[in-house]
mmCIF file of the C-alpha atoms, coordinates in Angstrom:
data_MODEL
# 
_entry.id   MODEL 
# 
loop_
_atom_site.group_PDB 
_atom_site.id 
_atom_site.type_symbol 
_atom_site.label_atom_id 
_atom_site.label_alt_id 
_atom_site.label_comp_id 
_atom_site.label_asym_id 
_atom_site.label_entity_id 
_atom_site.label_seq_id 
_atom_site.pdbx_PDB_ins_code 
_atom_site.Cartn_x 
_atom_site.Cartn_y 
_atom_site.Cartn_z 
_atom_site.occupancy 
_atom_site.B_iso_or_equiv 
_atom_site.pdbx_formal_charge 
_atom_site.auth_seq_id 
_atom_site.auth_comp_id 
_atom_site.auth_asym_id 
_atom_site.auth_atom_id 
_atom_site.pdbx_PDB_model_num 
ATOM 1   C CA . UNK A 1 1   ? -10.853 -2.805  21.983  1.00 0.00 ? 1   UNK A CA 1 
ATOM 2   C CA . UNK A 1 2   ? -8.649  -0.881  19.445  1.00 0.00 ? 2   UNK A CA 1 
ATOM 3   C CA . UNK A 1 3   ? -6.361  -4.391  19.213  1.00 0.00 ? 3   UNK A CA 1 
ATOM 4   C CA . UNK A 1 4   ? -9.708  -5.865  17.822  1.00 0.00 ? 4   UNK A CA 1 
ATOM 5   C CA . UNK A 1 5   ? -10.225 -3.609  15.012  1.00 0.00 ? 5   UNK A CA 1 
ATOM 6   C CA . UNK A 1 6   ? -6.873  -3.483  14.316  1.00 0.00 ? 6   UNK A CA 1 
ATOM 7   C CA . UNK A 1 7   ? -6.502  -7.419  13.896  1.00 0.00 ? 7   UNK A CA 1 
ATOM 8   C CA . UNK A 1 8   ? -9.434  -7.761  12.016  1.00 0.00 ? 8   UNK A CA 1 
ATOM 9   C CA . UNK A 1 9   ? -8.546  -4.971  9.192   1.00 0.00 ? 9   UNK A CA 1 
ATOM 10  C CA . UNK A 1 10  ? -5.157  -6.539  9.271   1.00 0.00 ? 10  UNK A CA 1 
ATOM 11  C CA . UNK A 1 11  ? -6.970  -9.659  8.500   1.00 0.00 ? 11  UNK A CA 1 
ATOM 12  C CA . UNK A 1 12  ? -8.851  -8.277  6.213   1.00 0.00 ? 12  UNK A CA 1 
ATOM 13  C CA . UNK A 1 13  ? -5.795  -6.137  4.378   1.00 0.00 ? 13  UNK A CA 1 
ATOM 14  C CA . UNK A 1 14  ? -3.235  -9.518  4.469   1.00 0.00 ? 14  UNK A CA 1 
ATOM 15  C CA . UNK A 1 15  ? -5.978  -11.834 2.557   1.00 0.00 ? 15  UNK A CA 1 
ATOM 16  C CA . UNK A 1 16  ? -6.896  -9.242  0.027   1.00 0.00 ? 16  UNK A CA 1 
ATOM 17  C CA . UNK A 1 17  ? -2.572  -8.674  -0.733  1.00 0.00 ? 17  UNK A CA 1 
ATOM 18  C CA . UNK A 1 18  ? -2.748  -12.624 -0.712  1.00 0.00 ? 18  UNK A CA 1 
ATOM 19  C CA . UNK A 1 19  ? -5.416  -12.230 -3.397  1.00 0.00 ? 19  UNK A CA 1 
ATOM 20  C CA . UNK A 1 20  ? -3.586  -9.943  -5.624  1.00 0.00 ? 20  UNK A CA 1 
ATOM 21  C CA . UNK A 1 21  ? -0.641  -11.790 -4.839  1.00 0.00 ? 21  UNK A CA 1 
ATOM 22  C CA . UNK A 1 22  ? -2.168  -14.977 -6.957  1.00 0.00 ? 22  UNK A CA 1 
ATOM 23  C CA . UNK A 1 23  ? -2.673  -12.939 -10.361 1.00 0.00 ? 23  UNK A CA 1 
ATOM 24  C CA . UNK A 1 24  ? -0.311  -14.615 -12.559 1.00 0.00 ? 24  UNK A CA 1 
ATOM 25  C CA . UNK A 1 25  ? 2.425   -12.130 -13.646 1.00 0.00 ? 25  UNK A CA 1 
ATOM 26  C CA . UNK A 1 26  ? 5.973   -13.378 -14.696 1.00 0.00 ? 26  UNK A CA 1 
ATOM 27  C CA . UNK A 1 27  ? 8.382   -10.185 -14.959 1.00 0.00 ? 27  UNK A CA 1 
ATOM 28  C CA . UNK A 1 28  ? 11.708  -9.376  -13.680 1.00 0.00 ? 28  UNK A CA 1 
ATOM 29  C CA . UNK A 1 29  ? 10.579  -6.266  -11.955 1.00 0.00 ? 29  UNK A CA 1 
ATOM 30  C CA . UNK A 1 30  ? 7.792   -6.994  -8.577  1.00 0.00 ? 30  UNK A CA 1 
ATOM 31  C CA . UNK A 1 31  ? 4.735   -5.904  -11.090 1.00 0.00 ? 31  UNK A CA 1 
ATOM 32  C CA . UNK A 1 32  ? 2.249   -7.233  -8.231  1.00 0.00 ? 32  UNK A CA 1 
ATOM 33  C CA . UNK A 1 33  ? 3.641   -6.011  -5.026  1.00 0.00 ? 33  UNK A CA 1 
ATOM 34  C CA . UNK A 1 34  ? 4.712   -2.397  -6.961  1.00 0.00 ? 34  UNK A CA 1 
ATOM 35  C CA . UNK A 1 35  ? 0.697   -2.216  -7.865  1.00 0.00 ? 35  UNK A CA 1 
ATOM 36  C CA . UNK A 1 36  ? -0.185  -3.481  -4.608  1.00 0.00 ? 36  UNK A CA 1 
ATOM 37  C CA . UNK A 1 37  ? 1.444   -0.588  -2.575  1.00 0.00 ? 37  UNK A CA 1 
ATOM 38  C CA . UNK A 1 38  ? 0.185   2.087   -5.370  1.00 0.00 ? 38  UNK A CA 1 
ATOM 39  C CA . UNK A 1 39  ? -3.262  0.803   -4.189  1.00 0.00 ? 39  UNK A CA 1 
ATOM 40  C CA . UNK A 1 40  ? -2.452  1.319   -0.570  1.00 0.00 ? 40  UNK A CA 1 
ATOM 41  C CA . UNK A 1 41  ? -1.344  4.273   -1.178  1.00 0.00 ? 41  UNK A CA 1 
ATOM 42  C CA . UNK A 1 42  ? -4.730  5.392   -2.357  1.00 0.00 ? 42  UNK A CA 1 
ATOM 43  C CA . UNK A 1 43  ? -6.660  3.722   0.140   1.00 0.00 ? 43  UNK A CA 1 
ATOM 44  C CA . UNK A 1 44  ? -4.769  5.289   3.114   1.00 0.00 ? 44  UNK A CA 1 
ATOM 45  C CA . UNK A 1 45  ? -4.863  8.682   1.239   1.00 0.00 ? 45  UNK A CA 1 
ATOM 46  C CA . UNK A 1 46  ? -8.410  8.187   0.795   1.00 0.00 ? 46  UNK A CA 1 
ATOM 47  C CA . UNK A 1 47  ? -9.055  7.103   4.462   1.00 0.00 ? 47  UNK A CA 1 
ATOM 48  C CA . UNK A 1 48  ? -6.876  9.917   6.034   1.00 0.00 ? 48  UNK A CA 1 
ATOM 49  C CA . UNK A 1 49  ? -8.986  12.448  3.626   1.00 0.00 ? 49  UNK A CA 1 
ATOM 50  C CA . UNK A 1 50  ? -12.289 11.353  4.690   1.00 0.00 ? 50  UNK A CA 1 
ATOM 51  C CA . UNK A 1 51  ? -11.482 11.354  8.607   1.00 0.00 ? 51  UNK A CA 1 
ATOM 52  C CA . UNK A 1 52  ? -9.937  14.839  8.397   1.00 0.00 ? 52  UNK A CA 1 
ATOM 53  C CA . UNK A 1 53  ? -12.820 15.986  6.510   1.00 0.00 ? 53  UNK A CA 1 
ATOM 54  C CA . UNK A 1 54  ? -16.095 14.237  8.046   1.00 0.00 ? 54  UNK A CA 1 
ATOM 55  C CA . UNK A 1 55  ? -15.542 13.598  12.033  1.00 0.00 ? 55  UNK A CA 1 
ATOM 56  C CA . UNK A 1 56  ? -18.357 10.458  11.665  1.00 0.00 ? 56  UNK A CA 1 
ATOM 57  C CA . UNK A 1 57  ? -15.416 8.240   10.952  1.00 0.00 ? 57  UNK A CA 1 
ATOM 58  C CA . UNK A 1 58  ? -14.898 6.646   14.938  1.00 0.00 ? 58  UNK A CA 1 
ATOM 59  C CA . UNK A 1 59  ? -11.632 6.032   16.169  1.00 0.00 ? 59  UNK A CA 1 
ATOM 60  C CA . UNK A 1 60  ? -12.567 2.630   16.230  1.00 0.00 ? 60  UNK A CA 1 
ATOM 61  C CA . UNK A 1 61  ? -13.145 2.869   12.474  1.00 0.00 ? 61  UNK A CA 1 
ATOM 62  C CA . UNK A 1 62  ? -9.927  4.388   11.302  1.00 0.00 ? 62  UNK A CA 1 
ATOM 63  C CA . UNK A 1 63  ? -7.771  1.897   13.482  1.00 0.00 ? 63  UNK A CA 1 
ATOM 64  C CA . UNK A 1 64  ? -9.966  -1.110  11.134  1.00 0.00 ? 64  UNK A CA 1 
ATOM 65  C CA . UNK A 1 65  ? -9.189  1.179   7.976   1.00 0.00 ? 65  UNK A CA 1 
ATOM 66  C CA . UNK A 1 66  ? -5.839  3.034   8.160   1.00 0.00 ? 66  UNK A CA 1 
ATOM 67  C CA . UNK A 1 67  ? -3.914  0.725   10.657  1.00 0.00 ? 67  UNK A CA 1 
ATOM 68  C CA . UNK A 1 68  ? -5.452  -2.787  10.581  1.00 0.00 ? 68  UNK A CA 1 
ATOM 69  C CA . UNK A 1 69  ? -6.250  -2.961  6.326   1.00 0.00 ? 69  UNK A CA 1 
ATOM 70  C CA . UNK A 1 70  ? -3.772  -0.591  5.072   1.00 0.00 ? 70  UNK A CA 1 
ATOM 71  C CA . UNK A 1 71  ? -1.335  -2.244  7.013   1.00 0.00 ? 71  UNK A CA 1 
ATOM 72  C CA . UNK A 1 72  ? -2.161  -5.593  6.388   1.00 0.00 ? 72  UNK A CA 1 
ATOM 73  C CA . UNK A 1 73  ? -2.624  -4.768  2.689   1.00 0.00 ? 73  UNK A CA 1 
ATOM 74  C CA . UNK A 1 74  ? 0.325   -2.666  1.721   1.00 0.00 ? 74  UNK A CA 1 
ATOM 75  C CA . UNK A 1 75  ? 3.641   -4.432  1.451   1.00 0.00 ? 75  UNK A CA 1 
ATOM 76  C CA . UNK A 1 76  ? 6.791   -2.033  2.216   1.00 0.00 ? 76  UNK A CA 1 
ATOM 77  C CA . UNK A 1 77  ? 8.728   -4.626  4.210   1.00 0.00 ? 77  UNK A CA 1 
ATOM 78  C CA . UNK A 1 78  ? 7.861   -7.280  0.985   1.00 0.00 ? 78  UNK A CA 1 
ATOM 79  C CA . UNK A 1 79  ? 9.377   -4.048  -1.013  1.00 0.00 ? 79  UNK A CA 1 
ATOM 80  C CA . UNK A 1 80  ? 12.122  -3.310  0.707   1.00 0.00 ? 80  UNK A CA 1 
ATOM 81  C CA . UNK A 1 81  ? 13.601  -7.395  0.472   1.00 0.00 ? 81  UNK A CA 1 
ATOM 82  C CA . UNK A 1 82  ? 12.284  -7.423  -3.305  1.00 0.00 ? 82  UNK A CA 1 
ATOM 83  C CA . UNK A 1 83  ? 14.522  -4.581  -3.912  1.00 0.00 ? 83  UNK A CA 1 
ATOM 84  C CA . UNK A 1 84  ? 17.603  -6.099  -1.829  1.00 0.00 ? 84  UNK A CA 1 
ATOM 85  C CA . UNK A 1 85  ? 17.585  -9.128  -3.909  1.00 0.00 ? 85  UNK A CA 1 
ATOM 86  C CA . UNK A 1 86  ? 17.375  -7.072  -7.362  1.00 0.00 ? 86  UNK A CA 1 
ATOM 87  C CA . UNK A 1 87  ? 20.634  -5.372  -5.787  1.00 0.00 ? 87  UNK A CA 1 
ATOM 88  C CA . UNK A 1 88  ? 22.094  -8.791  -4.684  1.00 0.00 ? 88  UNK A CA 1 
ATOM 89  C CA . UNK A 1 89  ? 21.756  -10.291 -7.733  1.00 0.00 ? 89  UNK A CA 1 
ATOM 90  C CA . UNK A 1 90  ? 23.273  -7.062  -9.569  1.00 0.00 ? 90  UNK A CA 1 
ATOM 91  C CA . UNK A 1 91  ? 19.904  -6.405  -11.468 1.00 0.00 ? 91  UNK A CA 1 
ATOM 92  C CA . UNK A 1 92  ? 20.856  -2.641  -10.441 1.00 0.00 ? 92  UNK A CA 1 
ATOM 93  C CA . UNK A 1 93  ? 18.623  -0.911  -13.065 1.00 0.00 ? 93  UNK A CA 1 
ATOM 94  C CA . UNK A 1 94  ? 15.932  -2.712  -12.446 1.00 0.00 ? 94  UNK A CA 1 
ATOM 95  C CA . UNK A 1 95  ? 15.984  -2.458  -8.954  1.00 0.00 ? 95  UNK A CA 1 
ATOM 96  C CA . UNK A 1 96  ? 16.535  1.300   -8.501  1.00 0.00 ? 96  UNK A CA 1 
ATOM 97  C CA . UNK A 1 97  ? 13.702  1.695   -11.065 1.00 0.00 ? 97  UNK A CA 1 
ATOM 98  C CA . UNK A 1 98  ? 11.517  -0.305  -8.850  1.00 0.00 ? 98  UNK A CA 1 
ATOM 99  C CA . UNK A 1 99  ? 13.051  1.546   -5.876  1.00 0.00 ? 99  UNK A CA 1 
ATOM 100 C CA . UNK A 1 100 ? 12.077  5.315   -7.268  1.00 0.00 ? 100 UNK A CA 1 
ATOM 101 C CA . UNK A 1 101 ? 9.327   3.898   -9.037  1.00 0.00 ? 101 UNK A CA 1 
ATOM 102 C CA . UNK A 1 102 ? 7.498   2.890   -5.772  1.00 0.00 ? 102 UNK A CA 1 
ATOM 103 C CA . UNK A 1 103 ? 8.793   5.768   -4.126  1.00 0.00 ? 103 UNK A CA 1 
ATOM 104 C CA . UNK A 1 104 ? 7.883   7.999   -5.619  1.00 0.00 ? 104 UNK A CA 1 
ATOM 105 C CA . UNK A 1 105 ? 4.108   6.489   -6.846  1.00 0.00 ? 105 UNK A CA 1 
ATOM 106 C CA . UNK A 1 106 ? 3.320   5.916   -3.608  1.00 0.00 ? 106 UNK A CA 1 
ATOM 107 C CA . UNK A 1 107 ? 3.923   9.460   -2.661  1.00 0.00 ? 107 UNK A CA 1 
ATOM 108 C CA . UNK A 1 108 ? 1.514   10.732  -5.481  1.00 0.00 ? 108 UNK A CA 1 
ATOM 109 C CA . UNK A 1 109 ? -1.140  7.950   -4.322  1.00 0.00 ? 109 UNK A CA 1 
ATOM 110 C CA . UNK A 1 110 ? -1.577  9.561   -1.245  1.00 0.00 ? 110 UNK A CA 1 
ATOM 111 C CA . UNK A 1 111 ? -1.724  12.551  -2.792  1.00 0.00 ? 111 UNK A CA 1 
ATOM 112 C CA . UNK A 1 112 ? -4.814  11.083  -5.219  1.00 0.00 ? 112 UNK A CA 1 
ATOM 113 C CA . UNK A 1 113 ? -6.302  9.619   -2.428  1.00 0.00 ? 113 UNK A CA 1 
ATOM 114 C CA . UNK A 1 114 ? -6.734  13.048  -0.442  1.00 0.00 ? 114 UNK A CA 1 
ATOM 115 C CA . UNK A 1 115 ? -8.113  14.704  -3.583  1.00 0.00 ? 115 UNK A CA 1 
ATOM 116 C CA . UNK A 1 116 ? -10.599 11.728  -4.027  1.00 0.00 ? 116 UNK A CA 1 
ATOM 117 C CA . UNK A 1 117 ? -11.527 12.424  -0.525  1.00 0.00 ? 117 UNK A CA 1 
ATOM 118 C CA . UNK A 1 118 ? -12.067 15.715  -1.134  1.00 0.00 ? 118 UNK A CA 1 
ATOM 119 C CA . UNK A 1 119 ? -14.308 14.756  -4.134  1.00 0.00 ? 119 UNK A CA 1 
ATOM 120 C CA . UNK A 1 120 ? -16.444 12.659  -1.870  1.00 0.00 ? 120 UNK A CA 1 
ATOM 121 C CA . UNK A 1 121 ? -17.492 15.241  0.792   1.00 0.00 ? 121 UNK A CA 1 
# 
């Protein structure tokens, strides 16, 4: 049963990337997928916040959340070949700002998404 809800919050998380994905942005550096993985890195913050904190999240219902959407929605392996290409095509600055950038963003989303968690008890 836990396949189920992890399919369909993959589902869910892989057509809501696809949606951000069509907001028209031309830049050098990966604007869309950078922002896209600051927002998962809320949301799973956020998710892993509220299940510590309040045990009426199921098990069911954090596989849908934290494993199906967040890892449907997030886009680390789209990161990683985003920042290989910057590399290949000697666009070094921009691509270890991108690198660090994410890194380190990421990082501090989960952090924000704990605290907002902790606001929402």
């Amino acid at each position: 049963m836990g396949f189920l809800f992890v399919a369909l919050g993959g589902a869910a998380g892989a057509a809501g990337r696809y949606a951000i994905s069509l907001i028209p942005c031309k830049t050098t550096f990966p604007t869309l997928t950078f922002i896209t993985n600051i927002i998962g890195a809320i949301l799973i913050g956020f998710i892993v916040g509220i299940a510590e904190s309040k045990n009426n999240l199921s098990p069911n219902a954090v596989l849908f959340l934290k494993t199906g959407l967040c890892g449907g929605f997030t886009t680390f392996s789209t990161f990683s070949l985003e920042t290989f290409n910057l590399f290949q095509n000697k666009d070094y600055a921009v691509g270890g700002i991108y690198a660090a950038l994410s890194v380190v963003c990421c990082v501090f989303g989960i952090f924000c998404g704990r605290r907002l968690a902790a606001l929402a008890k």
